[in-house]
JSON list of C-alpha atoms in Angstrom, two decimals:
[
{"chain": "R", "resi": 5, "resn": "ASP", "atom": "CA", "xyz": [103.96, 231.72, 122.06]},
{"chain": "R", "resi": 6, "resn": "ALA", "atom": "CA", "xyz": [102.82, 235.65, 123.28]},
{"chain": "R", "resi": 7, "resn": "MET", "atom": "CA", "xyz": [105.14, 236.19, 125.74]},
{"chain": "R", "resi": 8, "resn": "VAL", "atom": "CA", "xyz": [107.11, 238.91, 127.30]},
{"chain": "R", "resi": 9, "resn": "ILE", "atom": "CA", "xyz": [111.31, 239.44, 127.07]},
{"chain": "R", "resi": 10, "resn": "GLN", "atom": "CA", "xyz": [113.36, 241.35, 128.43]},
{"chain": "R", "resi": 11, "resn": "ASN", "atom": "CA", "xyz": [116.99, 241.82, 127.80]},
{"chain": "R", "resi": 12, "resn": "PRO", "atom": "CA", "xyz": [119.49, 241.80, 128.58]},
{"chain": "R", "resi": 13, "resn": "ARG", "atom": "CA", "xyz": [119.36, 239.18, 131.16]},
{"chain": "R", "resi": 14, "resn": "TYR", "atom": "CA", "xyz": [122.42, 239.87, 133.51]},
{"chain": "R", "resi": 15, "resn": "GLN", "atom": "CA", "xyz": [123.88, 243.75, 132.84]},
{"chain": "R", "resi": 16, "resn": "VAL", "atom": "CA", "xyz": [126.79, 245.30, 134.59]},
{"chain": "R", "resi": 17, "resn": "THR", "atom": "CA", "xyz": [127.40, 248.57, 134.84]},
{"chain": "R", "resi": 18, "resn": "GLN", "atom": "CA", "xyz": [129.49, 251.59, 136.55]},
{"chain": "R", "resi": 19, "resn": "PHE", "atom": "CA", "xyz": [128.61, 253.74, 138.92]},
{"chain": "R", "resi": 20, "resn": "GLY", "atom": "CA", "xyz": [127.31, 256.73, 137.10]},
{"chain": "R", "resi": 21, "resn": "LYS", "atom": "CA", "xyz": [127.23, 255.28, 133.63]},
{"chain": "R", "resi": 22, "resn": "PRO", "atom": "CA", "xyz": [123.91, 255.34, 132.07]},
{"chain": "R", "resi": 23, "resn": "VAL", "atom": "CA", "xyz": [122.42, 252.06, 131.03]},
{"chain": "R", "resi": 24, "resn": "THR", "atom": "CA", "xyz": [118.41, 251.36, 129.61]},
{"chain": "R", "resi": 25, "resn": "LEU", "atom": "CA", "xyz": [117.23, 247.70, 130.14]},
{"chain": "R", "resi": 26, "resn": "SER", "atom": "CA", "xyz": [113.94, 246.91, 127.14]},
{"chain": "R", "resi": 27, "resn": "CYS", "atom": "CA", "xyz": [111.35, 245.35, 127.17]},
{"chain": "R", "resi": 28, "resn": "SER", "atom": "CA", "xyz": [109.32, 243.48, 123.96]},
{"chain": "R", "resi": 29, "resn": "GLN", "atom": "CA", "xyz": [105.60, 241.86, 124.03]},
{"chain": "R", "resi": 30, "resn": "THR", "atom": "CA", "xyz": [103.57, 240.49, 121.75]},
{"chain": "R", "resi": 31, "resn": "LEU", "atom": "CA", "xyz": [100.66, 240.07, 123.56]},
{"chain": "R", "resi": 32, "resn": "ASN", "atom": "CA", "xyz": [99.54, 243.39, 122.22]},
{"chain": "R", "resi": 33, "resn": "HIS", "atom": "CA", "xyz": [98.32, 244.49, 125.49]},
{"chain": "R", "resi": 34, "resn": "ASN", "atom": "CA", "xyz": [97.81, 248.45, 126.50]},
{"chain": "R", "resi": 35, "resn": "VAL", "atom": "CA", "xyz": [99.25, 248.44, 129.49]},
{"chain": "R", "resi": 36, "resn": "MET", "atom": "CA", "xyz": [103.10, 247.98, 130.37]},
{"chain": "R", "resi": 37, "resn": "TYR", "atom": "CA", "xyz": [105.22, 248.45, 133.85]},
{"chain": "R", "resi": 38, "resn": "TRP", "atom": "CA", "xyz": [108.28, 248.29, 135.52]},
{"chain": "R", "resi": 39, "resn": "TYR", "atom": "CA", "xyz": [108.97, 247.19, 138.86]},
{"chain": "R", "resi": 40, "resn": "GLN", "atom": "CA", "xyz": [112.20, 247.06, 140.92]},
{"chain": "R", "resi": 41, "resn": "GLN", "atom": "CA", "xyz": [112.81, 244.34, 143.34]},
{"chain": "R", "resi": 42, "resn": "LYS", "atom": "CA", "xyz": [115.86, 243.87, 145.83]},
{"chain": "R", "resi": 43, "resn": "SER", "atom": "CA", "xyz": [116.82, 240.88, 147.70]},
{"chain": "R", "resi": 44, "resn": "SER", "atom": "CA", "xyz": [114.09, 239.39, 149.63]},
{"chain": "R", "resi": 45, "resn": "GLN", "atom": "CA", "xyz": [111.85, 242.52, 149.00]},
{"chain": "R", "resi": 46, "resn": "ALA", "atom": "CA", "xyz": [108.76, 242.68, 147.21]},
{"chain": "R", "resi": 47, "resn": "PRO", "atom": "CA", "xyz": [108.67, 243.81, 143.75]},
{"chain": "R", "resi": 48, "resn": "LYS", "atom": "CA", "xyz": [108.01, 248.00, 144.04]},
{"chain": "R", "resi": 49, "resn": "LEU", "atom": "CA", "xyz": [106.14, 249.57, 140.74]},
{"chain": "R", "resi": 50, "resn": "LEU", "atom": "CA", "xyz": [108.03, 252.28, 139.38]},
{"chain": "R", "resi": 51, "resn": "PHE", "atom": "CA", "xyz": [105.82, 253.54, 136.80]},
{"chain": "R", "resi": 52, "resn": "HIS", "atom": "CA", "xyz": [103.75, 252.39, 133.64]},
{"chain": "R", "resi": 53, "resn": "TYR", "atom": "CA", "xyz": [101.94, 253.50, 130.80]},
{"chain": "R", "resi": 54, "resn": "TYR", "atom": "CA", "xyz": [98.83, 252.99, 129.31]},
{"chain": "R", "resi": 55, "resn": "ASP", "atom": "CA", "xyz": [99.31, 253.24, 126.17]},
{"chain": "R", "resi": 56, "resn": "LYS", "atom": "CA", "xyz": [101.16, 256.06, 125.68]},
{"chain": "R", "resi": 57, "resn": "ASP", "atom": "CA", "xyz": [100.43, 257.94, 128.60]},
{"chain": "R", "resi": 58, "resn": "PHE", "atom": "CA", "xyz": [103.05, 258.03, 131.46]},
{"chain": "R", "resi": 59, "resn": "ASN", "atom": "CA", "xyz": [101.93, 257.29, 135.03]},
{"chain": "R", "resi": 60, "resn": "ASN", "atom": "CA", "xyz": [105.15, 257.58, 137.22]},
{"chain": "R", "resi": 61, "resn": "GLU", "atom": "CA", "xyz": [104.89, 256.40, 141.23]},
{"chain": "R", "resi": 62, "resn": "ALA", "atom": "CA", "xyz": [105.38, 259.25, 143.12]},
{"chain": "R", "resi": 63, "resn": "ASP", "atom": "CA", "xyz": [108.66, 257.98, 144.79]},
{"chain": "R", "resi": 64, "resn": "THR", "atom": "CA", "xyz": [110.67, 256.95, 141.93]},
{"chain": "R", "resi": 65, "resn": "PRO", "atom": "CA", "xyz": [113.63, 258.69, 141.90]},
{"chain": "R", "resi": 66, "resn": "ASP", "atom": "CA", "xyz": [114.25, 261.40, 139.04]},
{"chain": "R", "resi": 67, "resn": "ASN", "atom": "CA", "xyz": [117.14, 259.33, 138.53]},
{"chain": "R", "resi": 68, "resn": "PHE", "atom": "CA", "xyz": [114.55, 256.24, 136.73]},
{"chain": "R", "resi": 69, "resn": "GLN", "atom": "CA", "xyz": [113.46, 257.23, 133.08]},
{"chain": "R", "resi": 70, "resn": "SER", "atom": "CA", "xyz": [110.69, 255.29, 130.58]},
{"chain": "R", "resi": 71, "resn": "ARG", "atom": "CA", "xyz": [109.92, 255.42, 126.69]},
{"chain": "R", "resi": 72, "resn": "ARG", "atom": "CA", "xyz": [107.32, 253.53, 124.86]},
{"chain": "R", "resi": 73, "resn": "PRO", "atom": "CA", "xyz": [108.22, 254.10, 121.33]},
{"chain": "R", "resi": 74, "resn": "ASN", "atom": "CA", "xyz": [105.40, 251.67, 120.60]},
{"chain": "R", "resi": 75, "resn": "THR", "atom": "CA", "xyz": [102.71, 249.18, 121.73]},
{"chain": "R", "resi": 76, "resn": "SER", "atom": "CA", "xyz": [105.54, 246.17, 121.80]},
{"chain": "R", "resi": 77, "resn": "PHE", "atom": "CA", "xyz": [108.42, 248.65, 123.13]},
{"chain": "R", "resi": 78, "resn": "CYS", "atom": "CA", "xyz": [109.22, 249.67, 126.84]},
{"chain": "R", "resi": 79, "resn": "PHE", "atom": "CA", "xyz": [112.57, 250.65, 127.68]},
{"chain": "R", "resi": 80, "resn": "LEU", "atom": "CA", "xyz": [113.86, 251.79, 131.54]},
{"chain": "R", "resi": 81, "resn": "ASP", "atom": "CA", "xyz": [116.72, 254.46, 131.51]},
{"chain": "R", "resi": 82, "resn": "ILE", "atom": "CA", "xyz": [118.84, 254.82, 134.50]},
{"chain": "R", "resi": 83, "resn": "ARG", "atom": "CA", "xyz": [120.41, 257.66, 134.08]},
{"chain": "R", "resi": 84, "resn": "SER", "atom": "CA", "xyz": [123.26, 258.14, 136.78]},
{"chain": "R", "resi": 85, "resn": "PRO", "atom": "CA", "xyz": [123.31, 254.08, 138.52]},
{"chain": "R", "resi": 86, "resn": "GLY", "atom": "CA", "xyz": [124.20, 253.99, 141.55]},
{"chain": "R", "resi": 87, "resn": "LEU", "atom": "CA", "xyz": [125.42, 250.98, 143.86]},
{"chain": "R", "resi": 88, "resn": "GLY", "atom": "CA", "xyz": [121.58, 251.36, 145.31]},
{"chain": "R", "resi": 89, "resn": "ASP", "atom": "CA", "xyz": [119.81, 250.91, 142.03]},
{"chain": "R", "resi": 90, "resn": "ALA", "atom": "CA", "xyz": [121.50, 247.24, 142.06]},
{"chain": "R", "resi": 91, "resn": "ALA", "atom": "CA", "xyz": [118.65, 245.29, 141.43]},
{"chain": "R", "resi": 92, "resn": "MET", "atom": "CA", "xyz": [116.02, 242.81, 139.73]},
{"chain": "R", "resi": 93, "resn": "TYR", "atom": "CA", "xyz": [113.89, 244.91, 137.51]},
{"chain": "R", "resi": 94, "resn": "LEU", "atom": "CA", "xyz": [110.68, 243.27, 136.12]},
{"chain": "R", "resi": 95, "resn": "CYS", "atom": "CA", "xyz": [108.79, 244.38, 132.84]},
{"chain": "R", "resi": 96, "resn": "ALA", "atom": "CA", "xyz": [105.20, 243.17, 133.06]},
{"chain": "R", "resi": 97, "resn": "THR", "atom": "CA", "xyz": [102.25, 243.97, 130.50]},
{"chain": "R", "resi": 98, "resn": "SER", "atom": "CA", "xyz": [98.26, 243.90, 131.04]},
{"chain": "R", "resi": 99, "resn": "ALA", "atom": "CA", "xyz": [95.54, 244.20, 129.37]},
{"chain": "R", "resi": 100, "resn": "ASP", "atom": "CA", "xyz": [93.08, 246.86, 129.25]},
{"chain": "R", "resi": 101, "resn": "SER", "atom": "CA", "xyz": [90.27, 245.41, 131.44]},
{"chain": "R", "resi": 102, "resn": "PRO", "atom": "CA", "xyz": [92.23, 244.05, 135.00]},
{"chain": "R", "resi": 103, "resn": "LEU", "atom": "CA", "xyz": [93.16, 240.76, 133.37]},
{"chain": "R", "resi": 104, "resn": "GLY", "atom": "CA", "xyz": [96.11, 240.01, 135.60]},
{"chain": "R", "resi": 105, "resn": "TYR", "atom": "CA", "xyz": [99.75, 240.94, 134.65]},
{"chain": "R", "resi": 106, "resn": "THR", "atom": "CA", "xyz": [102.32, 238.72, 132.53]},
{"chain": "R", "resi": 107, "resn": "PHE", "atom": "CA", "xyz": [105.60, 238.75, 133.50]},
{"chain": "R", "resi": 108, "resn": "GLY", "atom": "CA", "xyz": [108.91, 238.60, 131.50]},
{"chain": "R", "resi": 109, "resn": "SER", "atom": "CA", "xyz": [111.98, 237.07, 132.77]},
{"chain": "R", "resi": 110, "resn": "GLY", "atom": "CA", "xyz": [113.40, 240.15, 134.23]},
{"chain": "R", "resi": 111, "resn": "THR", "atom": "CA", "xyz": [117.16, 242.05, 133.99]},
{"chain": "R", "resi": 112, "resn": "ARG", "atom": "CA", "xyz": [119.49, 241.70, 136.92]},
{"chain": "R", "resi": 113, "resn": "LEU", "atom": "CA", "xyz": [121.57, 245.00, 137.32]},
{"chain": "R", "resi": 114, "resn": "THR", "atom": "CA", "xyz": [124.96, 244.82, 139.01]},
{"chain": "R", "resi": 115, "resn": "VAL", "atom": "CA", "xyz": [126.64, 248.51, 139.36]},
{"chain": "R", "resi": 116, "resn": "VAL", "atom": "CA", "xyz": [129.83, 248.33, 139.90]},
{"chain": "O", "resi": 205, "resn": "LYS", "atom": "CA", "xyz": [96.83, 252.79, 151.43]},
{"chain": "O", "resi": 206, "resn": "GLN", "atom": "CA", "xyz": [96.67, 248.99, 150.62]},
{"chain": "O", "resi": 207, "resn": "GLU", "atom": "CA", "xyz": [99.16, 247.00, 152.43]},
{"chain": "O", "resi": 208, "resn": "VAL", "atom": "CA", "xyz": [99.96, 243.13, 151.65]},
{"chain": "O", "resi": 209, "resn": "THR", "atom": "CA", "xyz": [101.27, 241.08, 154.33]},
{"chain": "O", "resi": 210, "resn": "GLN", "atom": "CA", "xyz": [102.40, 237.14, 154.07]},
{"chain": "O", "resi": 211, "resn": "ILE", "atom": "CA", "xyz": [102.33, 234.93, 156.19]},
{"chain": "O", "resi": 212, "resn": "PRO", "atom": "CA", "xyz": [104.60, 232.85, 157.35]},
{"chain": "O", "resi": 213, "resn": "ALA", "atom": "CA", "xyz": [108.41, 234.41, 155.53]},
{"chain": "O", "resi": 214, "resn": "ALA", "atom": "CA", "xyz": [109.49, 231.03, 154.95]},
{"chain": "O", "resi": 215, "resn": "LEU", "atom": "CA", "xyz": [107.96, 227.01, 155.39]},
{"chain": "O", "resi": 216, "resn": "SER", "atom": "CA", "xyz": [109.76, 224.05, 155.01]},
{"chain": "O", "resi": 217, "resn": "VAL", "atom": "CA", "xyz": [107.53, 221.36, 154.70]},
{"chain": "O", "resi": 218, "resn": "PRO", "atom": "CA", "xyz": [109.02, 217.38, 154.23]},
{"chain": "O", "resi": 219, "resn": "GLU", "atom": "CA", "xyz": [106.97, 216.35, 150.49]},
{"chain": "O", "resi": 220, "resn": "GLY", "atom": "CA", "xyz": [103.57, 214.93, 149.50]},
{"chain": "O", "resi": 221, "resn": "GLU", "atom": "CA", "xyz": [102.53, 217.54, 152.47]},
{"chain": "O", "resi": 222, "resn": "ASN", "atom": "CA", "xyz": [99.79, 219.73, 151.78]},
{"chain": "O", "resi": 223, "resn": "LEU", "atom": "CA", "xyz": [99.81, 223.13, 153.02]},
{"chain": "O", "resi": 224, "resn": "VAL", "atom": "CA", "xyz": [98.44, 226.39, 152.86]},
{"chain": "O", "resi": 225, "resn": "LEU", "atom": "CA", "xyz": [100.01, 230.34, 152.11]},
{"chain": "O", "resi": 226, "resn": "ASN", "atom": "CA", "xyz": [98.36, 233.12, 153.34]},
{"chain": "O", "resi": 227, "resn": "CYS", "atom": "CA", "xyz": [97.64, 236.68, 151.60]},
{"chain": "O", "resi": 228, "resn": "SER", "atom": "CA", "xyz": [96.14, 239.55, 153.90]},
{"chain": "O", "resi": 229, "resn": "PHE", "atom": "CA", "xyz": [95.30, 242.78, 152.48]},
{"chain": "O", "resi": 230, "resn": "THR", "atom": "CA", "xyz": [93.94, 245.94, 154.27]},
{"chain": "O", "resi": 231, "resn": "ASP", "atom": "CA", "xyz": [91.77, 247.65, 152.07]},
{"chain": "O", "resi": 232, "resn": "SER", "atom": "CA", "xyz": [88.71, 245.07, 150.51]},
{"chain": "O", "resi": 233, "resn": "ALA", "atom": "CA", "xyz": [88.31, 247.31, 147.42]},
{"chain": "O", "resi": 234, "resn": "ILE", "atom": "CA", "xyz": [90.36, 245.37, 144.99]},
{"chain": "O", "resi": 235, "resn": "TYR", "atom": "CA", "xyz": [90.39, 244.27, 141.78]},
{"chain": "O", "resi": 236, "resn": "ASN", "atom": "CA", "xyz": [91.48, 241.07, 141.64]},
{"chain": "O", "resi": 237, "resn": "LEU", "atom": "CA", "xyz": [94.22, 238.82, 142.91]},
{"chain": "O", "resi": 238, "resn": "GLN", "atom": "CA", "xyz": [97.08, 237.58, 141.41]},
{"chain": "O", "resi": 239, "resn": "TRP", "atom": "CA", "xyz": [99.54, 234.45, 142.99]},
{"chain": "O", "resi": 240, "resn": "PHE", "atom": "CA", "xyz": [102.75, 234.31, 141.46]},
{"chain": "O", "resi": 241, "resn": "ARG", "atom": "CA", "xyz": [105.88, 232.32, 141.37]},
{"chain": "O", "resi": 242, "resn": "GLN", "atom": "CA", "xyz": [109.35, 233.34, 141.65]},
{"chain": "O", "resi": 243, "resn": "ASP", "atom": "CA", "xyz": [112.46, 230.65, 141.33]},
{"chain": "O", "resi": 244, "resn": "PRO", "atom": "CA", "xyz": [115.46, 232.07, 142.27]},
{"chain": "O", "resi": 245, "resn": "GLY", "atom": "CA", "xyz": [117.13, 234.93, 140.02]},
{"chain": "O", "resi": 246, "resn": "LYS", "atom": "CA", "xyz": [114.41, 234.71, 138.30]},
{"chain": "O", "resi": 247, "resn": "GLY", "atom": "CA", "xyz": [111.11, 236.76, 136.91]},
{"chain": "O", "resi": 248, "resn": "LEU", "atom": "CA", "xyz": [107.24, 235.72, 138.01]},
{"chain": "O", "resi": 249, "resn": "THR", "atom": "CA", "xyz": [105.56, 232.99, 136.27]},
{"chain": "O", "resi": 250, "resn": "SER", "atom": "CA", "xyz": [101.22, 233.77, 136.89]},
{"chain": "O", "resi": 251, "resn": "LEU", "atom": "CA", "xyz": [100.27, 230.29, 138.89]},
{"chain": "O", "resi": 252, "resn": "LEU", "atom": "CA", "xyz": [95.92, 232.11, 139.55]},
{"chain": "O", "resi": 253, "resn": "LEU", "atom": "CA", "xyz": [94.24, 234.76, 139.25]},
{"chain": "O", "resi": 254, "resn": "ILE", "atom": "CA", "xyz": [90.98, 235.40, 141.16]},
{"chain": "O", "resi": 255, "resn": "GLN", "atom": "CA", "xyz": [89.00, 238.48, 139.97]},
{"chain": "O", "resi": 256, "resn": "SER", "atom": "CA", "xyz": [87.09, 240.05, 142.58]},
{"chain": "O", "resi": 257, "resn": "SER", "atom": "CA", "xyz": [84.21, 238.59, 141.82]},
{"chain": "O", "resi": 258, "resn": "GLN", "atom": "CA", "xyz": [84.92, 235.03, 142.40]},
{"chain": "O", "resi": 259, "resn": "ARG", "atom": "CA", "xyz": [85.41, 233.02, 145.26]},
{"chain": "O", "resi": 260, "resn": "GLU", "atom": "CA", "xyz": [88.17, 230.47, 144.25]},
{"chain": "O", "resi": 261, "resn": "GLN", "atom": "CA", "xyz": [90.32, 229.21, 141.14]},
{"chain": "O", "resi": 262, "resn": "THR", "atom": "CA", "xyz": [91.51, 225.75, 140.89]},
{"chain": "O", "resi": 263, "resn": "SER", "atom": "CA", "xyz": [95.03, 224.62, 138.36]},
{"chain": "O", "resi": 264, "resn": "GLY", "atom": "CA", "xyz": [95.97, 221.70, 138.80]},
{"chain": "O", "resi": 265, "resn": "ARG", "atom": "CA", "xyz": [97.25, 220.93, 142.80]},
{"chain": "O", "resi": 266, "resn": "LEU", "atom": "CA", "xyz": [96.96, 225.02, 143.51]},
{"chain": "O", "resi": 267, "resn": "ASN", "atom": "CA", "xyz": [94.07, 226.05, 144.68]},
{"chain": "O", "resi": 268, "resn": "ALA", "atom": "CA", "xyz": [93.30, 229.98, 145.63]},
{"chain": "O", "resi": 269, "resn": "SER", "atom": "CA", "xyz": [90.27, 231.04, 147.53]},
{"chain": "O", "resi": 270, "resn": "LEU", "atom": "CA", "xyz": [89.83, 235.06, 148.31]},
{"chain": "O", "resi": 271, "resn": "ASP", "atom": "CA", "xyz": [87.46, 236.37, 150.82]},
{"chain": "O", "resi": 272, "resn": "LYS", "atom": "CA", "xyz": [86.83, 240.22, 150.20]},
{"chain": "O", "resi": 273, "resn": "SER", "atom": "CA", "xyz": [85.25, 240.85, 153.53]},
{"chain": "O", "resi": 274, "resn": "SER", "atom": "CA", "xyz": [87.97, 239.45, 155.82]},
{"chain": "O", "resi": 275, "resn": "GLY", "atom": "CA", "xyz": [91.05, 240.81, 153.69]},
{"chain": "O", "resi": 276, "resn": "ARG", "atom": "CA", "xyz": [92.28, 237.62, 152.79]},
{"chain": "O", "resi": 277, "resn": "SER", "atom": "CA", "xyz": [93.48, 234.80, 150.09]},
{"chain": "O", "resi": 278, "resn": "THR", "atom": "CA", "xyz": [94.92, 231.45, 150.65]},
{"chain": "O", "resi": 279, "resn": "LEU", "atom": "CA", "xyz": [96.72, 229.45, 148.40]},
{"chain": "O", "resi": 280, "resn": "TYR", "atom": "CA", "xyz": [96.37, 225.54, 148.69]},
{"chain": "O", "resi": 281, "resn": "ILE", "atom": "CA", "xyz": [99.14, 223.36, 147.61]},
{"chain": "O", "resi": 282, "resn": "ALA", "atom": "CA", "xyz": [98.14, 219.48, 147.02]},
{"chain": "O", "resi": 283, "resn": "ALA", "atom": "CA", "xyz": [100.59, 216.87, 147.68]},
{"chain": "O", "resi": 284, "resn": "SER", "atom": "CA", "xyz": [104.12, 219.33, 147.71]},
{"chain": "O", "resi": 285, "resn": "GLN", "atom": "CA", "xyz": [107.15, 218.20, 145.77]},
{"chain": "O", "resi": 286, "resn": "PRO", "atom": "CA", "xyz": [110.88, 219.46, 145.55]},
{"chain": "O", "resi": 287, "resn": "GLY", "atom": "CA", "xyz": [109.60, 221.30, 142.45]},
{"chain": "O", "resi": 288, "resn": "ASP", "atom": "CA", "xyz": [107.04, 223.59, 144.27]},
{"chain": "O", "resi": 289, "resn": "SER", "atom": "CA", "xyz": [110.22, 224.75, 146.26]},
{"chain": "O", "resi": 290, "resn": "ALA", "atom": "CA", "xyz": [110.31, 228.34, 145.25]},
{"chain": "O", "resi": 291, "resn": "THR", "atom": "CA", "xyz": [108.64, 232.26, 146.54]},
{"chain": "O", "resi": 292, "resn": "TYR", "atom": "CA", "xyz": [105.31, 232.68, 146.00]},
{"chain": "O", "resi": 293, "resn": "LEU", "atom": "CA", "xyz": [104.03, 236.63, 146.02]},
{"chain": "O", "resi": 294, "resn": "CYS", "atom": "CA", "xyz": [100.50, 237.23, 146.13]},
{"chain": "O", "resi": 295, "resn": "ALA", "atom": "CA", "xyz": [99.65, 240.62, 144.26]},
{"chain": "O", "resi": 296, "resn": "VAL", "atom": "CA", "xyz": [96.04, 242.55, 144.47]},
{"chain": "O", "resi": 297, "resn": "GLY", "atom": "CA", "xyz": [95.27, 244.69, 142.09]},
{"chain": "O", "resi": 298, "resn": "SER", "atom": "CA", "xyz": [94.31, 248.05, 143.71]},
{"chain": "O", "resi": 299, "resn": "GLY", "atom": "CA", "xyz": [93.65, 250.90, 141.76]},
{"chain": "O", "resi": 300, "resn": "THR", "atom": "CA", "xyz": [93.38, 251.55, 138.54]},
{"chain": "O", "resi": 301, "resn": "TYR", "atom": "CA", "xyz": [96.11, 248.63, 136.35]},
{"chain": "O", "resi": 302, "resn": "LYS", "atom": "CA", "xyz": [98.45, 248.58, 139.79]},
{"chain": "O", "resi": 303, "resn": "TYR", "atom": "CA", "xyz": [99.20, 245.59, 141.85]},
{"chain": "O", "resi": 304, "resn": "ILE", "atom": "CA", "xyz": [100.83, 246.16, 145.30]},
{"chain": "O", "resi": 305, "resn": "PHE", "atom": "CA", "xyz": [103.10, 242.83, 146.35]},
{"chain": "O", "resi": 306, "resn": "GLY", "atom": "CA", "xyz": [103.09, 241.07, 149.37]},
{"chain": "O", "resi": 307, "resn": "THR", "atom": "CA", "xyz": [107.37, 240.14, 150.34]},
{"chain": "O", "resi": 308, "resn": "GLY", "atom": "CA", "xyz": [106.22, 236.81, 149.94]},
{"chain": "O", "resi": 309, "resn": "THR", "atom": "CA", "xyz": [106.69, 233.36, 151.32]},
{"chain": "O", "resi": 310, "resn": "ARG", "atom": "CA", "xyz": [109.68, 231.37, 150.60]},
{"chain": "O", "resi": 311, "resn": "LEU", "atom": "CA", "xyz": [108.77, 227.51, 150.16]},
{"chain": "O", "resi": 312, "resn": "LYS", "atom": "CA", "xyz": [111.49, 224.45, 150.76]},
{"chain": "O", "resi": 313, "resn": "VAL", "atom": "CA", "xyz": [109.79, 220.96, 149.81]},
{"chain": "O", "resi": 314, "resn": "LEU", "atom": "CA", "xyz": [112.52, 218.78, 151.29]},
{"chain": "O", "resi": 315, "resn": "ALA", "atom": "CA", "xyz": [112.35, 215.13, 149.80]}
]
């Protein structure tokens, strides 16, 4: 089945230690997104890629970076995680036209 | 700036009841609106997608309506079941490829 896969499901990292979360898709969608969701809050868009075109949200901290080496994969890099970065990180994809999102299962990040 | 609000924030109903979840948005210039379900600690599962030209969509016991002029969408769940317990999020496609999410309604259906 075509899908969006996030790895790992759970990630524990140390304060200040770089961490990378990954997302892959078999839908061949042009657009890939990274959202951050903290407890009981709405998902917040960090950035998205349209093909290789990177679009950063104005309020996304510089600590968060992303890479999209090809259509199928997208990575979220947190350069120096702080305690406030503990959250669920959600990857989503959509086709060229706005036909809705498909989400992965998320990665729960804990910072110790 | 688009703002999305969901009321109520939490809802508890006995099994078998029909219920309505509400989503309102401030800017009627939208591409589409999507309803999602989120189980605790999990990702988002798409329930229904309504394009801006449509007024409603149905899937099984779920029906979603859209009234762009009034900035509202409703998700109707018929004959609720304990398995429907989850958080329901609406997301408005506003601006190229970007969704703005509401904070969700936490639903608990009691057996």
